[in-house]
Short mmCIF file of N, CA and C in Angstrom, two decimals:
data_model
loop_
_atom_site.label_atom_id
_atom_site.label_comp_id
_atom_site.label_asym_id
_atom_site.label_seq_id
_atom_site.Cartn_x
_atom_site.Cartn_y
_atom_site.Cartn_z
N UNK A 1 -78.02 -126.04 200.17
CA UNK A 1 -79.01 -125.15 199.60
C UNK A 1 -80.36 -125.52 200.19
N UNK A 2 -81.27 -124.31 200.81
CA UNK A 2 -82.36 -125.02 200.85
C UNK A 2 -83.55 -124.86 200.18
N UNK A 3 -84.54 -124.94 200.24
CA UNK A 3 -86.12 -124.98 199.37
C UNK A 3 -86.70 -123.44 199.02
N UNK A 4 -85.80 -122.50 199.97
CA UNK A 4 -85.96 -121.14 199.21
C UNK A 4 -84.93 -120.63 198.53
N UNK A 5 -83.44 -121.20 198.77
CA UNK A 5 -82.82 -120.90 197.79
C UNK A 5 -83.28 -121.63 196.34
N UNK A 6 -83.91 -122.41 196.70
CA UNK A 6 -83.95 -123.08 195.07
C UNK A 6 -84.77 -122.54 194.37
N UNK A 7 -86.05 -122.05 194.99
CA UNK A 7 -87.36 -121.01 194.60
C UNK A 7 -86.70 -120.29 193.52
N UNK A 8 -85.89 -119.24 194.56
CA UNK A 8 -84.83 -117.98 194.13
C UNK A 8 -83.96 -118.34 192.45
N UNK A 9 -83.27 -119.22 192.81
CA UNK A 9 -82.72 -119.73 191.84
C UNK A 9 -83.56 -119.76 190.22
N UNK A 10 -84.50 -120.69 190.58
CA UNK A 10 -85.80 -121.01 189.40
C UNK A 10 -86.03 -119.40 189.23
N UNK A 11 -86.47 -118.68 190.04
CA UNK A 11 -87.15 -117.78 189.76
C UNK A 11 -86.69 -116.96 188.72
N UNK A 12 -85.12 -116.64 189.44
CA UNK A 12 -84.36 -115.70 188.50
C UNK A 12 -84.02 -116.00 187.47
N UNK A 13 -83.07 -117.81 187.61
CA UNK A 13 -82.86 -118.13 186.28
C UNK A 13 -83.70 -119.13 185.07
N UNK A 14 -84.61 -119.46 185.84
CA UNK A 14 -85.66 -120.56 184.96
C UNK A 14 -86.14 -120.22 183.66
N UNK A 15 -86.53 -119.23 183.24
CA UNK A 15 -86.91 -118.99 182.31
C UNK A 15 -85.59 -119.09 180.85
N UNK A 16 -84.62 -118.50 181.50
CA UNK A 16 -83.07 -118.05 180.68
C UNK A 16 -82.31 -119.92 180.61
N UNK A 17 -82.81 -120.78 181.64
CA UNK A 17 -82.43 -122.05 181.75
C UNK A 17 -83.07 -122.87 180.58
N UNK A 18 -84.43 -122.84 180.71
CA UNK A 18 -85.59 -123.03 179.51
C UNK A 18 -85.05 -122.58 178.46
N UNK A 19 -84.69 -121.40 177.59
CA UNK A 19 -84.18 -120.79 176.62
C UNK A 19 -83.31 -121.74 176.19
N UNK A 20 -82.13 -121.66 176.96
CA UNK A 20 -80.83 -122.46 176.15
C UNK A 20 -81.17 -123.52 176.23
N UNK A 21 -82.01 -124.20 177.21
CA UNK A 21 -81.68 -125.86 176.73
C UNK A 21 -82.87 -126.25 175.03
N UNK A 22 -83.53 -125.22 175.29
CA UNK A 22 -84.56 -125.06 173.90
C UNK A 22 -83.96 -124.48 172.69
N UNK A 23 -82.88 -123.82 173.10
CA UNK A 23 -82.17 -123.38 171.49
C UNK A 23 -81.17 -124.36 171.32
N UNK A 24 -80.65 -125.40 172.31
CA UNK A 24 -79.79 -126.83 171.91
C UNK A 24 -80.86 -127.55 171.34
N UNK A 25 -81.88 -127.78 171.98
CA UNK A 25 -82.51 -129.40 171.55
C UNK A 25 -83.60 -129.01 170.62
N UNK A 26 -83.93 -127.49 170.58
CA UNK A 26 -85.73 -127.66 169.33
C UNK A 26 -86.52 -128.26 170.27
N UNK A 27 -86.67 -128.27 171.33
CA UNK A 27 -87.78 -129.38 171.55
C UNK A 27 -88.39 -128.86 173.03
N UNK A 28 -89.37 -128.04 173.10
CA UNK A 28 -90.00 -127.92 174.22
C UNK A 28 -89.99 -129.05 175.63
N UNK A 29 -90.74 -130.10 174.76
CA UNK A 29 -90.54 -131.34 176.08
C UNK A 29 -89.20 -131.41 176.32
N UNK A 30 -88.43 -130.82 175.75
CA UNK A 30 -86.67 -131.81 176.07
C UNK A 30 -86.29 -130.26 176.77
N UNK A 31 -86.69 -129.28 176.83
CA UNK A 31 -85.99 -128.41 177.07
C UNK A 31 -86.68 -128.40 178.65
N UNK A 32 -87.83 -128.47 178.84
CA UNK A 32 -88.87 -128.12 180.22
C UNK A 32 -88.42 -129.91 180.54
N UNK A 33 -87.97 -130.71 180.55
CA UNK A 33 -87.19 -132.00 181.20
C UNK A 33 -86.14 -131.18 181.86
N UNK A 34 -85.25 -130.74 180.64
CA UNK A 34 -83.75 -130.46 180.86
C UNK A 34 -83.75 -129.15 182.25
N UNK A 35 -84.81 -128.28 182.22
CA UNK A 35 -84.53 -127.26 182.73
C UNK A 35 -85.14 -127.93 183.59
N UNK A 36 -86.09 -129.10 184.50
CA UNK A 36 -86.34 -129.10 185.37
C UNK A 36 -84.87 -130.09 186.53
N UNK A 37 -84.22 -130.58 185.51
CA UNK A 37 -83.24 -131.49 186.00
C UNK A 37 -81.92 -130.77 186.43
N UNK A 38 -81.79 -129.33 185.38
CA UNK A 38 -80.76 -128.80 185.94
C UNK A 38 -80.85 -128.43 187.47
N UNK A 39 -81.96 -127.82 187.80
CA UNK A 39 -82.29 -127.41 189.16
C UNK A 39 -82.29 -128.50 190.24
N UNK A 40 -82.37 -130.01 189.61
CA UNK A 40 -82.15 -130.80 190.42
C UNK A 40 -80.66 -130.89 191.06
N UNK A 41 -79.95 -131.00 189.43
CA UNK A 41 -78.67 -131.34 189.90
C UNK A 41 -78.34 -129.98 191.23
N UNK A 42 -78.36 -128.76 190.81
CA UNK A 42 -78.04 -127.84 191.19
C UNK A 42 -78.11 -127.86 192.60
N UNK A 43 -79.43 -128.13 192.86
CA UNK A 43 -79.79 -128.33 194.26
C UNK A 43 -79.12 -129.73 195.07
N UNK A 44 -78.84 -130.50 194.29
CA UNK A 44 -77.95 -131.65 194.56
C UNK A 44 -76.70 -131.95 194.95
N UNK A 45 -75.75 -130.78 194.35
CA UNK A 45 -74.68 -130.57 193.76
C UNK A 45 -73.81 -129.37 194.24
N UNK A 46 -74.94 -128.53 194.82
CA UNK A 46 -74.53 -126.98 195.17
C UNK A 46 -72.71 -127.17 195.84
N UNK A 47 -72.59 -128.15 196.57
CA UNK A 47 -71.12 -128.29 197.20
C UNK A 47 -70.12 -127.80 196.56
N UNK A 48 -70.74 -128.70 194.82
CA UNK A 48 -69.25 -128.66 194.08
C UNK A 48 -69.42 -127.42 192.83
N UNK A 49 -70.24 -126.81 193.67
CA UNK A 49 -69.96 -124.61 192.74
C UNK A 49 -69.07 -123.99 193.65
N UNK A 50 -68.12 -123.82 192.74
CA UNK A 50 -66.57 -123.34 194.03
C UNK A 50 -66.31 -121.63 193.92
N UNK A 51 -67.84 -121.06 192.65
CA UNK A 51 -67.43 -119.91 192.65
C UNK A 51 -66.45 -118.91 191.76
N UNK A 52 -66.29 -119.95 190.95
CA UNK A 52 -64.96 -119.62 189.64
C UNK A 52 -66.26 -118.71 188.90
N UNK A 53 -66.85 -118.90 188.51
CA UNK A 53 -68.14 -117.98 187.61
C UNK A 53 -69.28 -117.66 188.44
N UNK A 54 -69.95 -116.78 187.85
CA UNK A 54 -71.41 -116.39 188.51
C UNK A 54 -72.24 -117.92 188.01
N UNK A 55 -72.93 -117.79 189.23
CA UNK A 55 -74.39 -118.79 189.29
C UNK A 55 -74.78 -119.10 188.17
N UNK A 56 -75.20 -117.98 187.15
CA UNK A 56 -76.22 -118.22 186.24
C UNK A 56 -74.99 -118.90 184.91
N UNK A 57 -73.82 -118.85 185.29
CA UNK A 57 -72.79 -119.05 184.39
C UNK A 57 -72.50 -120.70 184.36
N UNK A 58 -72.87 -120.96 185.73
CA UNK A 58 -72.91 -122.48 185.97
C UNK A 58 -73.66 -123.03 186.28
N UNK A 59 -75.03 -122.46 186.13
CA UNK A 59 -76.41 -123.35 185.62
C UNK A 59 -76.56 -123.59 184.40
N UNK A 60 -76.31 -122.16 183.52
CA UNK A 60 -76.04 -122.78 181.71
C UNK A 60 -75.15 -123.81 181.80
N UNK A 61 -73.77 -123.77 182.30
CA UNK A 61 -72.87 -125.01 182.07
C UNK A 61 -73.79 -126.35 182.08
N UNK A 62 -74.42 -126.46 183.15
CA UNK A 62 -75.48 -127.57 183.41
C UNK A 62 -76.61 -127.79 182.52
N UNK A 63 -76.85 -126.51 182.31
CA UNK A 63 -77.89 -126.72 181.00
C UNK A 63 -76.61 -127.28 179.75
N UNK A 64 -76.34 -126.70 179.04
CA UNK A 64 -75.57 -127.07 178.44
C UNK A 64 -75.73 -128.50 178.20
N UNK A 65 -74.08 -129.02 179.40
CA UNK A 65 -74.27 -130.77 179.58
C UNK A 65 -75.38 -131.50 179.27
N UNK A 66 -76.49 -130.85 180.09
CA UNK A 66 -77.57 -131.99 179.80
C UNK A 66 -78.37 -131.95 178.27
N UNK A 67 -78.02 -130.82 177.70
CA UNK A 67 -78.79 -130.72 176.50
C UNK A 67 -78.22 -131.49 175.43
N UNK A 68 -76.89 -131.24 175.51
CA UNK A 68 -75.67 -131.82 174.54
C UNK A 68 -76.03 -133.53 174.94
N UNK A 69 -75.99 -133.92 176.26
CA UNK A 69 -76.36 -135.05 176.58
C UNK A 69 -77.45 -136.12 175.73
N UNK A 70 -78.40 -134.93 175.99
CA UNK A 70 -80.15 -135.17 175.30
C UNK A 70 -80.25 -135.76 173.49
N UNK A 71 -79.00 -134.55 173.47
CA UNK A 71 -78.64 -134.66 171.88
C UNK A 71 -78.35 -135.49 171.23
N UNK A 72 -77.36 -136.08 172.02
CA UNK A 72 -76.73 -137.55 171.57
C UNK A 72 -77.68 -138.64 171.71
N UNK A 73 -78.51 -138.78 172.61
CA UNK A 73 -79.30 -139.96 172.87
C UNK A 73 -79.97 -140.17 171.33
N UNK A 74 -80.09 -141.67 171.23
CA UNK A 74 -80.94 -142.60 169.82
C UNK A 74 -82.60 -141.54 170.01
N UNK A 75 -82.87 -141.30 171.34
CA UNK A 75 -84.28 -140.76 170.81
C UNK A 75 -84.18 -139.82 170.07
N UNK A 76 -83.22 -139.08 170.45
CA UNK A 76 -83.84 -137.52 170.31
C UNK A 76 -83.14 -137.48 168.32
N UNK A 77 -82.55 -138.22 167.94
CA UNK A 77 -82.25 -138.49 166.51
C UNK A 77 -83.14 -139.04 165.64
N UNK A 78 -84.23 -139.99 167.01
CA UNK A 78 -85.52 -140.68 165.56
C UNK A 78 -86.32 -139.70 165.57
N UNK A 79 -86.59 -138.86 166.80
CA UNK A 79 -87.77 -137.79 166.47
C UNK A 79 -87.76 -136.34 166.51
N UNK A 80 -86.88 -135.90 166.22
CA UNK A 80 -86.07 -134.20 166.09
C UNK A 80 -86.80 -133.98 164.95
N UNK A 81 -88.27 -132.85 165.16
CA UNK A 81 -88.70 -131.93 164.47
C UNK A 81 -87.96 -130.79 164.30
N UNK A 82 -88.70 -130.03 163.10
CA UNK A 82 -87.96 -128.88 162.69
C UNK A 82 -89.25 -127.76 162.45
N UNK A 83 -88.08 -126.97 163.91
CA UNK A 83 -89.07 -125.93 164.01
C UNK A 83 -88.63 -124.71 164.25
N UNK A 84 -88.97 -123.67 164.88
CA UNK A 84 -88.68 -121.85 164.94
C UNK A 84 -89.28 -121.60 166.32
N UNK A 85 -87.96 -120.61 167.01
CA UNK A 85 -88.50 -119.22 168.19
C UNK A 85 -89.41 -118.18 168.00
N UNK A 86 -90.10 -118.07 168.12
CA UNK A 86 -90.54 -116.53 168.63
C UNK A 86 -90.24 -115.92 169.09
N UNK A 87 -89.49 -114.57 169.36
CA UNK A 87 -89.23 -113.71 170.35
C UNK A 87 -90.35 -113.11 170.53
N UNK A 88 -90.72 -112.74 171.85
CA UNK A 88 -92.01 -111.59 171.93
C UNK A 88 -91.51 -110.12 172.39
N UNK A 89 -92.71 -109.69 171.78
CA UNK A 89 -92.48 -108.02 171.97
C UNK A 89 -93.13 -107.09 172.25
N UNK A 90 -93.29 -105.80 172.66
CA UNK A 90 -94.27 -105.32 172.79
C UNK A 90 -94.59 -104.38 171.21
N UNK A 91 -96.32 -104.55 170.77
CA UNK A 91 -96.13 -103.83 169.52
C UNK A 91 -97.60 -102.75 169.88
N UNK A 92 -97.22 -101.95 168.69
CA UNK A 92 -98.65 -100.87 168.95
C UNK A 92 -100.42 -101.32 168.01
N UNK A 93 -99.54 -101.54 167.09
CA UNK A 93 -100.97 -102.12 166.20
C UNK A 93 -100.46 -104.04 165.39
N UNK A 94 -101.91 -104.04 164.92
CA UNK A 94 -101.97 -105.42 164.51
C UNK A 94 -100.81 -105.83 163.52
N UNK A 95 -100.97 -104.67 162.72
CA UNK A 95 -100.15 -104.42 161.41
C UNK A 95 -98.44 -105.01 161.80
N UNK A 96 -98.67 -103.95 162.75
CA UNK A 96 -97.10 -103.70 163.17
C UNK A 96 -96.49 -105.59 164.17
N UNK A 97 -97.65 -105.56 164.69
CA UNK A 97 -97.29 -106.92 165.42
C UNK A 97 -97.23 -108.27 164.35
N UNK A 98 -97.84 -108.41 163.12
CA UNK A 98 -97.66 -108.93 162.16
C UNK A 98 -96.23 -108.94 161.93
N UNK A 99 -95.99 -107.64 161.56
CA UNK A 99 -94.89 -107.33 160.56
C UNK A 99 -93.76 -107.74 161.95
N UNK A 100 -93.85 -107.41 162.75
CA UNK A 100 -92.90 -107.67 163.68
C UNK A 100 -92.30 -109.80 163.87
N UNK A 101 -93.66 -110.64 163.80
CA UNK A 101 -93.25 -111.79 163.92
C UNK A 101 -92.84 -111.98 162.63
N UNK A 102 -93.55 -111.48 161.10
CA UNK A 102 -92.95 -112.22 160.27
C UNK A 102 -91.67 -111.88 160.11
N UNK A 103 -90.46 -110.77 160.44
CA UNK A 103 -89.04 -110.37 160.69
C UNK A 103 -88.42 -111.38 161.71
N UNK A 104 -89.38 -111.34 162.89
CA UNK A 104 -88.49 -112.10 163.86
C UNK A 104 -88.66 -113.09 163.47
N UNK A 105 -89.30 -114.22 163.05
CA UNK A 105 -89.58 -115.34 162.76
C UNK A 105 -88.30 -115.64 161.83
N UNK A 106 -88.66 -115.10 160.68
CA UNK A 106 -87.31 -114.76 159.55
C UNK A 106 -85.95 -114.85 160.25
N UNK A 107 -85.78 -114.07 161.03
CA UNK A 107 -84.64 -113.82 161.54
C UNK A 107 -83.83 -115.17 162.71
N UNK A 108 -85.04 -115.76 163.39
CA UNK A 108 -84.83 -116.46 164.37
C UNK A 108 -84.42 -118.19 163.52
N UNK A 109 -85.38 -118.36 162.66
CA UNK A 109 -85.23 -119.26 161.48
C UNK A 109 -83.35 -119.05 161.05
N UNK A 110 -83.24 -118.16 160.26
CA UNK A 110 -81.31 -117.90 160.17
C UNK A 110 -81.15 -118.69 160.91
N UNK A 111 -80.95 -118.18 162.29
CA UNK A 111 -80.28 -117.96 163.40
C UNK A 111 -80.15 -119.63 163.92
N UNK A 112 -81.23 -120.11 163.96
CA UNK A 112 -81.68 -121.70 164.21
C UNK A 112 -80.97 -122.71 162.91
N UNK A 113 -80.76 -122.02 161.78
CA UNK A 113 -79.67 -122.77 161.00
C UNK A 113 -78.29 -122.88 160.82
N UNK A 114 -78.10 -121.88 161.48
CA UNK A 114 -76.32 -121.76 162.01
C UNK A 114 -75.95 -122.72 162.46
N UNK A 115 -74.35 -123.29 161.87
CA UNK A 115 -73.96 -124.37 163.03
C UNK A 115 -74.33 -124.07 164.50
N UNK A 116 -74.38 -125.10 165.11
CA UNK A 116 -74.22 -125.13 166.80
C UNK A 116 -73.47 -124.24 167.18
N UNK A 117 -72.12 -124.42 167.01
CA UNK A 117 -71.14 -123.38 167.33
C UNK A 117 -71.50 -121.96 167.50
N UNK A 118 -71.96 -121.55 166.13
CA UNK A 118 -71.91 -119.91 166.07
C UNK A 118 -73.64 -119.76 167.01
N UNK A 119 -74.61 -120.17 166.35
CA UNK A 119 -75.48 -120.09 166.70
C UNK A 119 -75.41 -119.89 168.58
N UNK A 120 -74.87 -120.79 169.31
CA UNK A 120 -74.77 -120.85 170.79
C UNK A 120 -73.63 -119.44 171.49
N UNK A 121 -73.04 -119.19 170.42
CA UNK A 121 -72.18 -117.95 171.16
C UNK A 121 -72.86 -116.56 170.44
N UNK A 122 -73.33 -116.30 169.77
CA UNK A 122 -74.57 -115.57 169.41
C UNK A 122 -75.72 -115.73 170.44
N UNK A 123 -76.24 -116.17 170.87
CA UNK A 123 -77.52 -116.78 171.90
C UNK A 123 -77.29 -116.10 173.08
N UNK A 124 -75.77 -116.58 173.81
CA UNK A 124 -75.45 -116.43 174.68
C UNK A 124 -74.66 -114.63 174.77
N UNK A 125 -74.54 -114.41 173.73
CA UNK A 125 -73.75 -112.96 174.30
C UNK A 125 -75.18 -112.23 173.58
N UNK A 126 -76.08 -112.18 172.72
CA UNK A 126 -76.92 -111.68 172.48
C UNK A 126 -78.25 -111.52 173.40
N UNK A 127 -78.53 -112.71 173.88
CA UNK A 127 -80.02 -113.34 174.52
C UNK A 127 -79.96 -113.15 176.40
N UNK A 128 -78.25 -113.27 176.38
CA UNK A 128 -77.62 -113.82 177.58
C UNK A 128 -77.15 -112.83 178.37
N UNK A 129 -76.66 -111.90 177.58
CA UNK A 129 -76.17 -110.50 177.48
C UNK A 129 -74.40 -111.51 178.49
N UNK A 130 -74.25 -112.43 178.20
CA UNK A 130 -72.90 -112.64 178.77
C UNK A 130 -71.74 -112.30 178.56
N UNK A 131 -70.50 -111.98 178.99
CA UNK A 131 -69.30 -111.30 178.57
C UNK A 131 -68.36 -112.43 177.11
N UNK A 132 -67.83 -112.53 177.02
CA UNK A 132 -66.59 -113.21 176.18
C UNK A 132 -65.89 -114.42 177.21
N UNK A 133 -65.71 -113.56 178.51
CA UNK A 133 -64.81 -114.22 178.95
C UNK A 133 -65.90 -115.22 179.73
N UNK A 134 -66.87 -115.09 180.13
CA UNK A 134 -67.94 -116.00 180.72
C UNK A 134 -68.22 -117.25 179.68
N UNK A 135 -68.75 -116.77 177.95
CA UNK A 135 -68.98 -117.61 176.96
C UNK A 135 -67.75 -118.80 176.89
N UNK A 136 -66.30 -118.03 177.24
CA UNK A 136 -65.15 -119.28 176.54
C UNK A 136 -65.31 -119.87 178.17
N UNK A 137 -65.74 -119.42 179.24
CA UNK A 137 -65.73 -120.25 180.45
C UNK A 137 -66.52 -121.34 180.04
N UNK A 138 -67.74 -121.18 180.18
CA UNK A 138 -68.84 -121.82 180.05
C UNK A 138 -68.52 -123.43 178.64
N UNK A 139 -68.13 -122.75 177.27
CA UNK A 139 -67.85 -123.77 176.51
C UNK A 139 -66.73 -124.09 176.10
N UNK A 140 -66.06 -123.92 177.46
CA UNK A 140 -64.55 -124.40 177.11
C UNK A 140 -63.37 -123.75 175.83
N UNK A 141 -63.54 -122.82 175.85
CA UNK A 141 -62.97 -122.51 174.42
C UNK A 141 -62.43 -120.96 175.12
N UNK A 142 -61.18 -120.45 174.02
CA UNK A 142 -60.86 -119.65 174.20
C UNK A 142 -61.42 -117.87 174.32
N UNK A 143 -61.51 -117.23 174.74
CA UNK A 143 -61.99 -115.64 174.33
C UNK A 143 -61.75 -115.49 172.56
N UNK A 144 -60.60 -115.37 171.95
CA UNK A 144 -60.24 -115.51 170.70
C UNK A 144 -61.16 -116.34 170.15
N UNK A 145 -61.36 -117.51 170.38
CA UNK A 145 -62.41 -118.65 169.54
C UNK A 145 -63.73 -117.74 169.61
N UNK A 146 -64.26 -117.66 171.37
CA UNK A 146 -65.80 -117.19 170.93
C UNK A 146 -65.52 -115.23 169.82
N UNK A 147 -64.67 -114.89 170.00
CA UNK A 147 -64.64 -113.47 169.29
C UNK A 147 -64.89 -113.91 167.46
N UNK A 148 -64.01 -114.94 167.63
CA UNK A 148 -64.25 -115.01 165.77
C UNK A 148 -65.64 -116.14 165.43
N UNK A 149 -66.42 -116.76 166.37
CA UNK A 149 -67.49 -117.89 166.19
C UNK A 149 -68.67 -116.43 166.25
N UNK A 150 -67.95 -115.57 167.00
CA UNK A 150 -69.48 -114.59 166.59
C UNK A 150 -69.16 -113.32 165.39
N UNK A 151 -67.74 -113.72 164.66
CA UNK A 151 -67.86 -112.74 163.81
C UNK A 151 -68.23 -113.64 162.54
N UNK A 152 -68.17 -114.90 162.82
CA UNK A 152 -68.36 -115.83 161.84
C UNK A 152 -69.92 -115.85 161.65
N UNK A 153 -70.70 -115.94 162.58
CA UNK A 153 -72.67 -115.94 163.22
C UNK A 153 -73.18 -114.60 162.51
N UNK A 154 -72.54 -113.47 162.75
CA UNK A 154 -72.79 -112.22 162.27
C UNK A 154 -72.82 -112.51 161.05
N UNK A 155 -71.57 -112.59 160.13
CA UNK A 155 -71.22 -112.74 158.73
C UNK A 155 -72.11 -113.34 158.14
N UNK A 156 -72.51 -114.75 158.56
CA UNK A 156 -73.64 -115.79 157.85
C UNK A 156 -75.07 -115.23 157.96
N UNK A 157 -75.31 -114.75 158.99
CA UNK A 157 -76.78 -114.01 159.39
C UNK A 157 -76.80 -112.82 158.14
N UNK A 158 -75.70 -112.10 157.92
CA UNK A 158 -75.55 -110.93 156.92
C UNK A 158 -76.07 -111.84 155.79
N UNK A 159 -75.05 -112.15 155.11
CA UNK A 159 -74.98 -112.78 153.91
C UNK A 159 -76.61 -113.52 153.50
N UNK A 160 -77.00 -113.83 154.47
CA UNK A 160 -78.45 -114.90 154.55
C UNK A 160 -79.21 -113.97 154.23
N UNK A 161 -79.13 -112.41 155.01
CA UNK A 161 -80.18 -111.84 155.00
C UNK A 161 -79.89 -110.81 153.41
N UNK A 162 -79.06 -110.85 152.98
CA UNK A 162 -78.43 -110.43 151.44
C UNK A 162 -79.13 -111.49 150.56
N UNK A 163 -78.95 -112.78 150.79
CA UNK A 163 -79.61 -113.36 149.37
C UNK A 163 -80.74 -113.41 149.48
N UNK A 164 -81.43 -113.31 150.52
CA UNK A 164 -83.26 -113.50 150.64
C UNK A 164 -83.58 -111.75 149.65
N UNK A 165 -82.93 -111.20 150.34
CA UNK A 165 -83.30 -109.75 149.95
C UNK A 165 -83.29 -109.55 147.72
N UNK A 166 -82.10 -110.07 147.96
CA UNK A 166 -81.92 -110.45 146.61
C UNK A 166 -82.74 -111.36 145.56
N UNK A 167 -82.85 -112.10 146.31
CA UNK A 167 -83.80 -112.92 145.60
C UNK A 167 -85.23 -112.94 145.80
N UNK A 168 -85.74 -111.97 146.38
CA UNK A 168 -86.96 -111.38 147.07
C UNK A 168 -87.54 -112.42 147.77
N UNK A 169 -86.91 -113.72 148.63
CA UNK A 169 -87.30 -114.38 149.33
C UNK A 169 -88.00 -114.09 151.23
N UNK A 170 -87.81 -112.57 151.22
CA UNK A 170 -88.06 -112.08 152.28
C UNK A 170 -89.41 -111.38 152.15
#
């Protein structure tokens, strides 16, 4: 690989690299580490992509590893804040751009309390727009597994957004 494929690479996928390793770890610094290291390996490593998945299918894999990696380490257990995404959007008025973060915020919050599991195959076929069969590539798991981990993500996101409503916590 050389110094403009890697440009290319960052360019297209850096931002979407950033994302997932930030919806594993919560942690900006750990995610802008992680996403700068995947591109290392990548660029390091390019030999052993044999082409079984698309690119961006086996840079998440790499994101992935290293985040899950990150996870386990003693640091990232003494100092794991708890925090929330933003999605951005385009809005027309103040009102509306208000009303828009305090939903997404709401919503992204859920979403950030889901086990790992559901939460990451939600992310990835939602955020990722990835297929089924890419998601069980990527985390090892069957098509069947990721089909019911996102009917399971759906269900809990429902239900969550039923008792807030209910209990006028929204």
């Amino acid at each position: 690989m050389d110094d403009f494929t890697l440009r290319e690479l960052m360019q297209t996928y850096g931002q979407d690299i950033w994302n997932y390793a930030y919806l594993i770890t919560r942690r900006h610094e750990a995610a802008d580490d992680i996403a700068q290291d995947v591109f290392v390996r990548a660029y390091m490593h390019i030999d052993r992509f044999r082409g079984d998945s698309s690119v961006k299918t086996w840079l998440l894999s790499i994101t992935r590893n290293a985040a899950f990696n990150y996870r386990r380490s003693a640091f990232f257990r003494k100092v794991m804040p708890v925090g929330f995404v933003r999605l951005r959007g385009t809005v027309l008025s103040a009102e509306q751009q208000a009303l828009d973060h305090i939903v997404t915020d709401n919503l992204w919050n859920i979403i950030m309390r889901l086990p790992q599991k559901y939460r990451e195959v939600l992310v990835l076929e939602a955020r990722y727009d990835m297929t089924l069969k890419e998601i069980a590539h990527l985390l090892g798991i069957s098509e069947g597994a990721v089909k019911s981990r996102l009917y399971r993500a759906r269900a809990k996101i429902s239900n969550t957004l039923k008792e807030e409503v209910e209990y006028g916590t929204v």
